[in-house]
Short mmCIF file of C-alpha atoms in Angstrom, two decimals:
data_model
loop_
_atom_site.label_atom_id
_atom_site.label_comp_id
_atom_site.label_asym_id
_atom_site.label_seq_id
_atom_site.Cartn_x
_atom_site.Cartn_y
_atom_site.Cartn_z
CA MET A 1 205.25 -25.40 116.75
CA ASP A 2 202.31 -26.22 118.49
CA ALA A 3 202.08 -29.75 120.15
CA VAL A 4 199.37 -30.74 117.96
CA GLU A 5 201.18 -30.18 114.60
CA ARG A 6 203.97 -32.20 115.89
CA ARG A 7 202.38 -35.04 116.07
CA ALA A 8 199.58 -34.10 111.97
CA ILE A 9 197.61 -36.26 110.33
CA ARG A 10 198.74 -36.01 107.21
CA GLY A 11 199.25 -39.11 103.79
CA GLU A 12 198.35 -42.38 105.00
CA GLY A 13 199.91 -42.88 108.12
CA THR A 14 202.02 -45.80 109.41
CA PRO A 15 201.26 -48.98 108.19
CA GLU A 16 199.73 -51.57 109.88
CA ALA A 17 202.16 -53.87 108.36
CA GLU A 18 204.78 -52.17 110.96
CA TRP A 19 202.76 -52.27 113.55
CA ARG A 20 201.96 -56.02 113.30
CA ASN A 21 204.90 -56.64 112.75
CA TRP A 22 206.86 -55.00 115.90
CA PRO A 23 207.62 -57.50 119.08
CA GLY A 24 206.17 -55.04 121.63
CA MET A 25 202.65 -54.48 120.65
CA ALA A 26 203.21 -58.77 121.82
CA GLU A 27 204.83 -57.48 124.89
CA LEU A 28 201.72 -55.06 126.35
CA PRO A 29 200.01 -56.44 129.33
CA THR A 30 196.75 -58.07 128.39
CA VAL A 31 193.26 -56.78 130.39
CA ALA A 32 189.51 -58.27 130.15
CA PRO A 33 186.34 -56.75 129.66
CA ARG A 34 185.25 -57.26 133.02
CA ASP A 35 188.41 -56.05 134.94
CA LEU A 36 188.03 -52.73 132.43
CA VAL A 37 184.16 -52.33 133.24
CA PRO A 38 183.70 -54.25 136.35
CA ALA A 39 179.94 -55.68 137.29
CA GLY A 40 177.98 -52.60 138.52
CA SER A 41 179.57 -49.93 136.79
CA ARG A 42 178.11 -49.39 133.30
CA ALA A 43 180.82 -48.20 130.15
CA VAL A 44 180.06 -44.73 128.80
CA VAL A 45 181.68 -43.84 125.26
CA VAL A 46 182.21 -40.56 124.77
CA ALA A 47 182.78 -39.92 120.59
CA PRO A 48 183.80 -36.49 119.41
CA HIS A 49 182.58 -37.63 116.22
CA PRO A 50 180.75 -39.72 114.92
CA ASP A 51 182.90 -43.66 114.16
CA ASP A 52 185.47 -42.89 117.12
CA GLU A 53 183.02 -44.79 118.92
CA VAL A 54 184.01 -47.93 116.39
CA LEU A 55 186.98 -46.98 116.15
CA ALA A 56 188.13 -46.47 119.84
CA VAL A 57 186.75 -49.42 121.17
CA GLY A 58 184.32 -51.19 118.75
CA GLY A 59 185.82 -54.62 119.81
CA LEU A 60 184.90 -54.07 123.66
CA LEU A 61 181.23 -53.35 122.88
CA ALA A 62 180.66 -55.82 120.93
CA GLN A 63 182.00 -58.10 123.53
CA LEU A 64 180.46 -56.10 125.99
CA ALA A 65 176.60 -55.91 124.11
CA ASP A 66 177.21 -60.36 125.03
CA SER A 67 177.64 -59.94 128.35
CA GLY A 68 175.00 -57.65 129.02
CA THR A 69 176.70 -54.90 130.30
CA PRO A 70 174.80 -51.70 129.76
CA VAL A 71 176.44 -49.54 127.59
CA GLU A 72 175.83 -45.33 126.61
CA VAL A 73 177.34 -43.07 124.25
CA ILE A 74 177.45 -39.79 124.10
CA ALA A 75 178.14 -38.01 120.87
CA VAL A 76 179.96 -34.25 121.12
CA THR A 77 179.35 -33.66 117.67
CA ASP A 78 177.72 -34.85 114.43
CA GLY A 79 181.14 -34.54 112.26
CA THR A 80 179.76 -31.62 110.06
CA ALA A 81 183.19 -30.72 109.93
CA SER A 82 184.92 -33.37 107.64
CA HIS A 83 183.99 -32.61 104.39
CA ARG A 84 184.81 -29.18 104.19
CA GLY A 85 184.52 -26.98 100.86
CA SER A 86 182.32 -29.99 99.70
CA THR A 87 178.80 -30.14 97.73
CA GLU A 88 178.60 -33.55 97.97
CA TRP A 89 178.75 -33.22 101.46
CA PRO A 90 178.07 -30.17 102.69
CA ALA A 91 176.79 -30.15 106.89
CA GLU A 92 173.48 -30.21 106.62
CA ARG A 93 173.92 -33.80 104.77
CA LEU A 94 176.87 -34.38 106.90
CA ALA A 95 173.93 -33.44 110.37
CA GLN A 96 171.15 -36.44 108.79
CA ALA A 97 173.73 -38.95 106.92
CA ARG A 98 176.87 -39.20 110.08
CA PRO A 99 174.13 -39.81 113.19
CA ARG A 100 172.61 -42.61 111.49
CA GLU A 101 175.32 -44.40 110.53
CA SER A 102 176.80 -44.13 113.68
CA LEU A 103 173.07 -46.20 115.06
CA ARG A 104 173.90 -48.70 111.80
CA ALA A 105 177.27 -49.15 113.48
CA LEU A 106 176.23 -49.33 116.70
CA HIS A 107 173.40 -51.92 116.17
CA ARG A 108 176.11 -53.70 113.67
CA LEU A 109 178.23 -54.35 117.52
CA GLY A 110 175.01 -56.13 118.99
CA LEU A 111 173.99 -53.16 120.74
CA GLU A 112 170.53 -52.63 119.20
CA ASP A 113 168.59 -50.96 122.18
CA VAL A 114 171.66 -48.39 122.36
CA GLU A 115 170.87 -44.41 121.50
CA PRO A 116 173.20 -42.20 121.34
CA ALA A 117 173.18 -39.01 123.31
CA ARG A 118 174.18 -36.10 121.36
CA LEU A 119 175.63 -33.17 122.35
CA GLY A 120 176.07 -30.87 119.00
CA LEU A 121 179.33 -28.96 119.86
CA PRO A 122 180.41 -27.52 116.98
CA ASP A 123 182.75 -30.17 114.72
CA GLY A 124 186.43 -28.17 115.33
CA GLY A 125 185.39 -26.10 117.47
CA LEU A 126 185.64 -28.51 121.17
CA LYS A 127 188.72 -26.97 122.10
CA ALA A 128 187.39 -23.56 123.08
CA LEU A 129 184.27 -25.27 124.88
CA ARG A 130 186.42 -28.11 127.21
CA ALA A 131 184.95 -26.52 130.04
CA VAL A 132 181.42 -26.46 128.30
CA LEU A 133 181.70 -30.02 127.56
CA ALA A 134 183.06 -30.74 131.01
CA ALA A 135 179.85 -29.67 132.45
CA ARG A 136 177.73 -31.53 130.40
CA LEU A 137 179.56 -34.68 130.84
CA VAL A 138 179.00 -34.23 134.39
CA SER A 139 175.40 -33.94 134.39
CA LEU A 140 175.43 -37.60 132.55
CA LEU A 141 177.91 -39.27 134.47
CA ARG A 142 177.28 -41.37 137.69
CA PRO A 143 178.95 -42.90 140.21
CA ARG A 144 181.39 -45.91 139.50
CA ASP A 145 181.15 -44.96 135.41
CA VAL A 146 183.85 -45.95 133.14
CA VAL A 147 184.41 -43.59 130.99
CA PHE A 148 186.29 -44.26 127.12
CA THR A 149 187.22 -41.48 125.46
CA THR A 150 189.85 -40.69 123.03
CA TRP A 151 193.26 -40.18 124.11
CA ARG A 152 194.30 -36.41 125.56
CA ARG A 153 197.77 -36.69 123.30
CA ASP A 154 195.59 -37.57 119.87
CA GLY A 155 197.40 -35.26 117.57
CA HIS A 156 193.57 -34.33 116.92
CA PRO A 157 192.13 -31.25 118.67
CA ASP A 158 189.08 -32.68 119.35
CA HIS A 159 190.03 -36.16 120.53
CA GLU A 160 192.50 -34.15 122.62
CA ALA A 161 189.83 -31.56 123.84
CA THR A 162 187.26 -34.44 124.57
CA GLY A 163 190.15 -35.81 126.23
CA GLU A 164 190.13 -33.44 128.98
CA ALA A 165 186.94 -32.43 129.19
CA CYS A 166 186.27 -36.08 130.11
CA ALA A 167 189.25 -35.95 132.01
CA LEU A 168 187.54 -33.63 134.32
CA ALA A 169 184.67 -34.92 134.50
CA ALA A 170 185.60 -38.35 135.10
CA ALA A 171 187.17 -37.15 138.28
CA SER A 172 183.98 -34.95 139.42
CA ALA A 173 182.06 -37.80 138.97
CA GLY A 174 183.60 -40.20 141.22
CA ALA A 175 183.62 -42.15 137.68
CA ARG A 176 186.68 -43.58 135.98
CA LEU A 177 188.56 -42.26 132.74
CA VAL A 178 190.16 -45.10 130.01
CA GLU A 179 191.94 -43.23 127.20
CA VAL A 180 191.85 -44.63 123.92
CA PRO A 181 194.26 -43.84 120.87
CA VAL A 182 192.16 -43.64 117.22
CA TRP A 183 194.49 -41.64 115.39
CA GLY A 184 197.94 -41.27 117.61
CA TRP A 185 197.90 -45.17 115.75
CA HIS A 186 198.73 -43.01 112.59
CA TRP A 187 201.30 -40.35 113.22
CA SER A 188 202.95 -42.28 115.71
CA SER A 189 206.04 -44.83 114.84
CA PRO A 190 206.32 -48.60 116.74
CA GLY A 191 208.00 -47.50 120.19
CA ASP A 192 207.41 -44.33 119.69
CA ALA A 193 208.30 -42.05 122.60
CA ARG A 194 206.02 -39.84 122.48
CA MET A 195 203.34 -42.55 122.80
CA PRO A 196 202.54 -43.81 127.00
CA TRP A 197 203.47 -47.63 126.70
CA LYS A 198 203.80 -47.71 130.28
CA HIS A 199 199.89 -46.83 130.60
CA ALA A 200 199.09 -49.15 127.30
CA PHE A 201 196.97 -52.41 128.02
CA ARG A 202 196.06 -55.12 125.37
CA LEU A 203 192.10 -55.90 125.12
CA LEU A 204 191.80 -59.53 123.31
CA LEU A 205 189.06 -59.72 120.63
CA SER A 206 187.39 -63.22 119.60
CA GLU A 207 186.89 -63.46 116.02
CA GLU A 208 183.79 -62.36 116.65
CA ALA A 209 183.82 -59.36 117.84
CA VAL A 210 186.43 -58.37 115.06
CA ARG A 211 183.71 -59.23 113.28
CA ARG A 212 181.31 -57.19 114.03
CA LYS A 213 183.63 -54.41 114.78
CA ARG A 214 185.24 -54.65 110.63
CA ALA A 215 180.89 -54.41 109.95
CA ALA A 216 180.89 -51.43 112.43
CA VAL A 217 183.35 -49.73 110.50
CA GLN A 218 181.74 -50.06 107.17
CA SER A 219 178.95 -48.85 108.49
CA PHE A 220 180.50 -45.06 107.82
CA THR A 221 179.70 -44.06 104.51
CA SER A 222 180.20 -40.87 104.23
CA GLN A 223 184.03 -41.48 105.44
CA LEU A 224 184.60 -44.64 103.51
CA ARG A 225 184.03 -43.12 100.05
CA ARG A 226 186.55 -40.73 97.96
CA ASP A 227 184.73 -36.76 97.29
CA ALA A 228 183.82 -36.09 93.75
CA SER A 229 183.50 -32.55 93.63
CA THR A 230 186.70 -31.87 95.97
CA GLY A 231 188.30 -34.93 94.52
CA SER A 232 189.53 -35.53 98.20
CA GLY A 233 190.06 -39.75 99.05
CA PRO A 234 188.01 -40.70 102.28
CA VAL A 235 188.55 -39.18 105.61
CA LEU A 236 189.13 -43.10 106.99
CA ARG A 237 192.56 -43.84 104.64
CA ALA A 238 193.17 -47.27 104.49
CA THR A 239 195.52 -48.22 107.05
CA THR A 240 192.92 -46.22 109.85
CA VAL A 241 190.60 -49.08 108.46
CA GLN A 242 192.57 -51.95 108.56
CA ARG A 243 193.67 -51.24 111.73
CA ALA A 244 189.66 -52.40 112.95
CA ALA A 245 190.37 -56.19 111.64
CA ARG A 246 193.20 -56.41 115.00
CA PRO A 247 192.32 -59.06 117.44
CA TYR A 248 192.89 -56.49 119.85
CA GLU A 249 191.82 -52.85 121.26
CA VAL A 250 194.77 -50.86 123.06
CA VAL A 251 193.96 -48.27 125.69
CA PHE A 252 195.77 -46.25 128.14
CA LEU A 253 194.92 -46.46 131.63
#
């Protein structure tokens, strides 16, 4: 069985109440935005799909916006494979809609001047393009950058390939890598040994940062609506949306 299959993304996933009631979460050491992105460094968020930048570190981005920390966002794909077989959301429509949703979300976080760099790689096809992606990223990174991306064991092939490519690129460019679970919260459970808790830190968020993150998630209209043409439910499950209300984000260092 493939490793990704053992971390399958099915159904609604682990209820947020289980994570909220788990004592182990409160025991994680905390880290501040300035510890993650020191003065003189740039935060570079590499998102496999439009919305991953917000789901992963939307709260952090809101706080970095307030502090004036330089932020760059790199969109690896345009998310055109999110609604397979849909006549309501064909790839051509998604190619226009999802980047607009991402830009709206960044504005709601307070990053009005950030225009994501769009690499245009194929949604669902990143596993075979890790070396290509790593090379593209090296050309965009600088020494002292702090690269935030999806965890290399996140359970989604594109998330894992992006994490692997970022690890290679960051090492080559002299940047720091910070991995963030997105789908890991879905397939794992409190205390799950498959999650690298020894490397996990909690970034505490202000009430305003949480408010902006929740508003930003609501920007992804295409991912939040039921697809009438296929009968499929929203791509972003209710549990995923609920996680955006956490007063913290978890990063792996």
